[in-house]
Coordinates of C-alpha atoms in Angstrom, one line a residue:
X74 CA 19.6 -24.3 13.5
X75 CA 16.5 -24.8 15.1
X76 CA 16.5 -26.5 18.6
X77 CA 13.8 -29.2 19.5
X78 CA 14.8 -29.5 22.8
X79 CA 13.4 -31.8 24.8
X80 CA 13.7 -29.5 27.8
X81 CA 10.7 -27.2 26.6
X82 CA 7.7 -28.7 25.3
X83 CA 7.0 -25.3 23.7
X84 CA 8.5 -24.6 20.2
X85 CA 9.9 -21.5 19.2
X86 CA 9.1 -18.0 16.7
X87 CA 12.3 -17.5 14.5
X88 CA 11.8 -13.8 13.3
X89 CA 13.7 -14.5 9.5
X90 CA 15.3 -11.8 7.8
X91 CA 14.8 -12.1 4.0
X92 CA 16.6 -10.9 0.7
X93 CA 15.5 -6.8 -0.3
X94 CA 16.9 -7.6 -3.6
X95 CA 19.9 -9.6 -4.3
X96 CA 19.1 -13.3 -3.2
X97 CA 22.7 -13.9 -2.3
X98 CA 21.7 -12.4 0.9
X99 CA 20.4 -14.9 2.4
X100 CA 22.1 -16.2 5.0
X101 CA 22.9 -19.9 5.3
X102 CA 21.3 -19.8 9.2
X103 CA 17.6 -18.0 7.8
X104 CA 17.7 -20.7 5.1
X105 CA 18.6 -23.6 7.6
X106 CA 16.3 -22.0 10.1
X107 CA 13.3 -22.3 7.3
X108 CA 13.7 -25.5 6.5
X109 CA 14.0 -26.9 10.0
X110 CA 11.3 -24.8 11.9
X111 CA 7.3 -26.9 11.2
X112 CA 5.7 -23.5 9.7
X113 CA 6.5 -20.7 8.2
X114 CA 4.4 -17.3 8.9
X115 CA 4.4 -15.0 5.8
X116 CA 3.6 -11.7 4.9
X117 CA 2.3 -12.8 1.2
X118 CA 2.2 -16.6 0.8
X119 CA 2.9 -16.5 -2.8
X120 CA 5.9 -14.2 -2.3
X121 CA 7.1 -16.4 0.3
X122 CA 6.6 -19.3 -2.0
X123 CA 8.9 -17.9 -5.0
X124 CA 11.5 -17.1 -2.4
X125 CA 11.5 -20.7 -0.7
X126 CA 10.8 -22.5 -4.4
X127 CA 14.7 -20.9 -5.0
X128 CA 16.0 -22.5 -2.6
X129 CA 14.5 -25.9 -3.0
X130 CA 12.5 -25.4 0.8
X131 CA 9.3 -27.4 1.2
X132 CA 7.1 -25.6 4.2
X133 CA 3.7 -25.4 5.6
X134 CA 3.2 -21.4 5.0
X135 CA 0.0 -19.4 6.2
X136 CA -0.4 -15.9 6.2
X137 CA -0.1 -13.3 8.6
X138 CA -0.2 -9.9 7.6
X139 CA -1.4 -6.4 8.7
X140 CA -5.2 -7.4 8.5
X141 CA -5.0 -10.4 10.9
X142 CA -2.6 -10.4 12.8
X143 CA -3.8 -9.0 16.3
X144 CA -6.3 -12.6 15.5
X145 CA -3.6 -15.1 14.5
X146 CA -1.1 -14.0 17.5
X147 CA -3.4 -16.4 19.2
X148 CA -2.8 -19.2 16.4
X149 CA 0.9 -19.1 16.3
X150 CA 0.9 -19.5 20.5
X151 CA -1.3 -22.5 20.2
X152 CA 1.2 -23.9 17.7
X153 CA 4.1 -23.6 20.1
X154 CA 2.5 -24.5 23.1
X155 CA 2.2 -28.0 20.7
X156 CA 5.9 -28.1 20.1
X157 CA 5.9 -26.4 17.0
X158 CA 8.8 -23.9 15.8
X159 CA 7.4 -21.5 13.9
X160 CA 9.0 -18.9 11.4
X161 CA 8.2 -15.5 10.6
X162 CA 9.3 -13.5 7.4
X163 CA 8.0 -10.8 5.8
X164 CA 7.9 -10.1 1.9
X165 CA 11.6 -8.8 2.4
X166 CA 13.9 -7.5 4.4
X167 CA 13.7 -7.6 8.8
X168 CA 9.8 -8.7 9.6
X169 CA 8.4 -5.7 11.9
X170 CA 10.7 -2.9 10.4
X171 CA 8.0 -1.5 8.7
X172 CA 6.5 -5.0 8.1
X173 CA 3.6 -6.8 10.1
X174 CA 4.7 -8.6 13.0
X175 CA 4.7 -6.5 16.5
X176 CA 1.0 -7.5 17.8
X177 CA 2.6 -11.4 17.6
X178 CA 5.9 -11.2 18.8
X179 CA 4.5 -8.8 21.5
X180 CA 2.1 -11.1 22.8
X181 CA 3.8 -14.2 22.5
X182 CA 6.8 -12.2 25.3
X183 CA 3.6 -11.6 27.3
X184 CA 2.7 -15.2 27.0
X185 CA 6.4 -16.4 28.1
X186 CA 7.3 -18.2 24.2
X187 CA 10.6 -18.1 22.9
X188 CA 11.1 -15.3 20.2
X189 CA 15.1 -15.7 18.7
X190 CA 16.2 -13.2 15.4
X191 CA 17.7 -14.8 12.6
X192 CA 19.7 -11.8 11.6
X193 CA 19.9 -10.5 8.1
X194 CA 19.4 -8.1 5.0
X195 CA 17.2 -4.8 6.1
X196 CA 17.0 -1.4 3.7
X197 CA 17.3 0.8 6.5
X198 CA 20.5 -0.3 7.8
X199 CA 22.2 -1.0 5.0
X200 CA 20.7 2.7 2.9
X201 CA 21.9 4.3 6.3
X202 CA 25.6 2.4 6.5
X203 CA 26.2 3.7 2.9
X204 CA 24.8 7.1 2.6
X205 CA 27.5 9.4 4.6
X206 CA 25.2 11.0 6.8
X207 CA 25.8 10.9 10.8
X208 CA 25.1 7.4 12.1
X209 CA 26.0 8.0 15.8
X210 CA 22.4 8.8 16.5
X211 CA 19.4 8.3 13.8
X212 CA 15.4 8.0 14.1
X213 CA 13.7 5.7 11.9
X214 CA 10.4 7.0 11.0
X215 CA 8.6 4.2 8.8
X216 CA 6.5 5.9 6.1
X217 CA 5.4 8.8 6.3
X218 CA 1.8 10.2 5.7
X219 CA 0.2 10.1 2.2
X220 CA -1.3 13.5 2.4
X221 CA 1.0 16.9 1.8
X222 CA -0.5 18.4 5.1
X223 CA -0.1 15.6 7.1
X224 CA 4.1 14.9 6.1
X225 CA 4.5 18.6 6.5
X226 CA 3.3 18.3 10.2
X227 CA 5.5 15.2 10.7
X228 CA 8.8 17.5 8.6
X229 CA 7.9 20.3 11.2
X230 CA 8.1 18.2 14.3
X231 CA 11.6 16.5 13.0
X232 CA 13.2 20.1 13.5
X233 CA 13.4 19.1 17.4
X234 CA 14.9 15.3 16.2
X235 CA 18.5 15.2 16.8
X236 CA 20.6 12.7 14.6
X237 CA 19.6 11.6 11.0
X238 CA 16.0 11.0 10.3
X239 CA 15.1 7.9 8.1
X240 CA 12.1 7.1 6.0
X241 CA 10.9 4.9 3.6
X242 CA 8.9 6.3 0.7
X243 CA 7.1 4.7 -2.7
X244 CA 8.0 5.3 -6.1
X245 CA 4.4 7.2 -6.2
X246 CA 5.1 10.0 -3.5
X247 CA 8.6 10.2 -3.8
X248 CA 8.5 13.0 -5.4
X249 CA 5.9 14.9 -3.7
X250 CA 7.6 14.2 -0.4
X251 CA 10.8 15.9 -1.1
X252 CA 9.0 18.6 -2.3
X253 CA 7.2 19.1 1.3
X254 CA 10.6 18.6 2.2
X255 CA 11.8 21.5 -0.1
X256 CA 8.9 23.5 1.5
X257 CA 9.5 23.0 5.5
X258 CA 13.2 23.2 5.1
X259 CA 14.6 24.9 2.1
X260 CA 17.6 23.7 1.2
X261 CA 18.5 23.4 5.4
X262 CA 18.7 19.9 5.1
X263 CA 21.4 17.2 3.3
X264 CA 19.3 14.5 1.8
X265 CA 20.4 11.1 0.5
X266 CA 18.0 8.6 -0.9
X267 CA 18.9 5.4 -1.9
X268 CA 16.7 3.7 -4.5
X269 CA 16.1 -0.3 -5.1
X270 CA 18.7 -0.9 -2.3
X271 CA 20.9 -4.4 -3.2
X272 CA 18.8 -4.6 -6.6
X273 CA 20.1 -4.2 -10.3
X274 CA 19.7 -0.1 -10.2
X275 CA 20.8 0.6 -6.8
X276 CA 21.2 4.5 -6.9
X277 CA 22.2 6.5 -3.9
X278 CA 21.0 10.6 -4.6
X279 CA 22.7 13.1 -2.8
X280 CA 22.5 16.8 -2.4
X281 CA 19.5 19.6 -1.0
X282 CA 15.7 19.1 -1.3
X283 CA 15.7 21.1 -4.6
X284 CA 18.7 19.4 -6.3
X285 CA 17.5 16.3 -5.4
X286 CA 13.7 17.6 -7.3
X287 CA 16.5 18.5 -10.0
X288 CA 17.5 15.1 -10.7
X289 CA 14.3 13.7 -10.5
X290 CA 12.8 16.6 -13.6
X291 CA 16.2 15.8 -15.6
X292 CA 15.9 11.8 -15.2
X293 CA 12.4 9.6 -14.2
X294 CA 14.2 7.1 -14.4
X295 CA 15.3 7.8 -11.0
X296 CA 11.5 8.0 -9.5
X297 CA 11.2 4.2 -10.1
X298 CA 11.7 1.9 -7.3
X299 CA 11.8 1.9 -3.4
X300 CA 13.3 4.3 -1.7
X301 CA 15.0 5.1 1.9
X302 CA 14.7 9.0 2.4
X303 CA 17.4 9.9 4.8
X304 CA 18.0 13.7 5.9
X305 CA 20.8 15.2 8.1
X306 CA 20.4 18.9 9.6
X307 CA 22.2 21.4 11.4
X308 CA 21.3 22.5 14.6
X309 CA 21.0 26.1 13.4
X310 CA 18.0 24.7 10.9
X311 CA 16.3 23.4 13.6
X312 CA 14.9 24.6 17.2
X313 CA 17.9 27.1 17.3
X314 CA 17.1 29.0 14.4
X315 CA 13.5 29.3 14.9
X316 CA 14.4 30.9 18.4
X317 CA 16.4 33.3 16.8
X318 CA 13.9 34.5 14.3
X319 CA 11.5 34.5 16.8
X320 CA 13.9 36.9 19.0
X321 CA 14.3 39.5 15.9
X322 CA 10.2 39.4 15.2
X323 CA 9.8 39.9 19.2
X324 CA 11.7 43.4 18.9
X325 CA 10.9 44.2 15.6
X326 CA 6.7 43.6 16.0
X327 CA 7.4 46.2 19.1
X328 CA 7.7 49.2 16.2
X329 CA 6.6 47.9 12.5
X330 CA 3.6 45.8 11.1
X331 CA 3.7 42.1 10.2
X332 CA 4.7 42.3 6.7
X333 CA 7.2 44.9 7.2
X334 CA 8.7 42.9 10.3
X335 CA 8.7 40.0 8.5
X336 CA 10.9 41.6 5.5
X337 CA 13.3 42.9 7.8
X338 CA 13.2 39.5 9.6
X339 CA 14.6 37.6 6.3
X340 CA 17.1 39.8 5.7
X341 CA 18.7 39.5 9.0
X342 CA 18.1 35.8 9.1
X343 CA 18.4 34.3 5.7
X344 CA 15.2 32.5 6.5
X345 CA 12.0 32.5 3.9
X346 CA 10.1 35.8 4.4
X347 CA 6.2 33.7 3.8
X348 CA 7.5 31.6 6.8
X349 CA 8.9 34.5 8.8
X350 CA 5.5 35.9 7.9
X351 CA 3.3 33.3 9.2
X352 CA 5.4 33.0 12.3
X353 CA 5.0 36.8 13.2
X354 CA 1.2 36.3 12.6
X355 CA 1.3 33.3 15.1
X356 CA 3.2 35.0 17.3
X357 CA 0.4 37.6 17.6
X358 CA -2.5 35.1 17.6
X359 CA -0.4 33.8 21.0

């Protein structure tokens, strides 16, 4: 419940976790807390409105979203140095997971206001609770880059990440992701994706980068939706196994030409003879 405590003058932001999917999510404290607190903050005003309509909750709402809100972080503190509790949700899910929200929370702690979670439903925690991957350690990377080049950079850098690496991904690139996956990994790397998380079709997919392409050719069905991309490697796929290919290319450079090293390097290795190759010419060019 929100406090109006006489103690402070200054209201309060209530960050308000929102349904992803299944409205029975929302928890009894985020719906108190919304219709207690003077405004609400929204992502999408007209989303927020549908969500708040359900639930029979009459609010002020403005909008704060990606565009504006370095400029209303300024609005919201003037609002609580009045007294005012304000709430801020996103479209779903935990605001600032992916969702605007960091310039205002971050300057209202650098102004001294009162920021308090209201808990609730968020699609990386609950894809990452259910998929069977390793959840002792895990990096959530937001979404990745729209352009092959640039994801393949980002894929190339996670062979240093340790844990399970998370990402969320559109029903557009989905596909053309896991095939960069596919490309900078092979079949190295477990992949579950969970589509339309707590919704109707909730589908959690399973298996390498190519069987995982396999499903997708035998079914688009399954390319519909929102997904949470989560991928678990071994060690050896990683930093370890690019320091031993780069140990066999050291001796065998020493006595045959690139291509010929780099054949001889994938046989030994198991790894990909066009990236064995490329590394060898690298290797040189250093």
């Amino acid at each position: 419940m929100v406090s109006h405590s006489s103690d402070d003058a200054r209201g309060s932001l209530y960050i308000v976790a929102t349904p992803i999917g299944n409205l029975d999510d929302f928890s009894k404290r985020a719906e108190q807390t919304l219709r207690d607190v003077d405004y609400i903050a929204a992502e999408d005003t007209r989303h927020t409105r549908r969500l708040l309509n359900h639930f029979a909750i009459e609010a002020k709402l403005f909008s704060i979203h990606d565009h504006n809100e370095k400029d209303k972080a300024d609005y919201v503190a003037s609002l609580l140095d009045e007294g005012k509790n304000v709430a801020l949700v996103s479209d779903a899910g935990t605001p600032l997971i992916s969702d605007p929200g960091y310039h205002v929370v971050h300057a209202l702690r650098e102004k001294g206001h009162k920021v308090v979670p209201i808990p609730g439903a968020c699609a990386l925690i609950s894809a990452l609770c259910a998929s069977g991957l390793p959840t002792d350690q895990f990096f959530f990377a937001g979404f990745v880059p729209a352009k092959s080049k640039g994801r393949c950079d980002l894929f190339e850098a996670w062979k240093q990440q340790a844990g399970t690496v998370v990402f969320y991904e559109s029903t557009h690139r989905v596909y053309d992701s896991i095939a960069d996956v596919q490309k900078v990994y092979g079949d190295d790397a477990q992949l579950v994706l969970a589509r339309e998380v707590t919704k109707t079709f909730e589908t959690f997919l399973s298996g390498t980068a190519s069987e995982i392409l396999a499903k997708f050719d035998a079914d688009a069905n399954q390319l519909r939706g929102e997904f949470v991309v989560m991928l678990s490697f071994t060690q050896e796929s990683g930093n370890e196994a690019e320091l031993e290919a780069k140990r066999i290319l050291t001796i065998l450079l020493e006595d045959l030409p690139v291509k010929q090293a780099a054949a001889m390097a994938a046989k030994l290795t198991g790894e990909k003879k066009n990236y064995l190759y490329k590394m060898a010419l690298d290797m040189q060019s250093e």
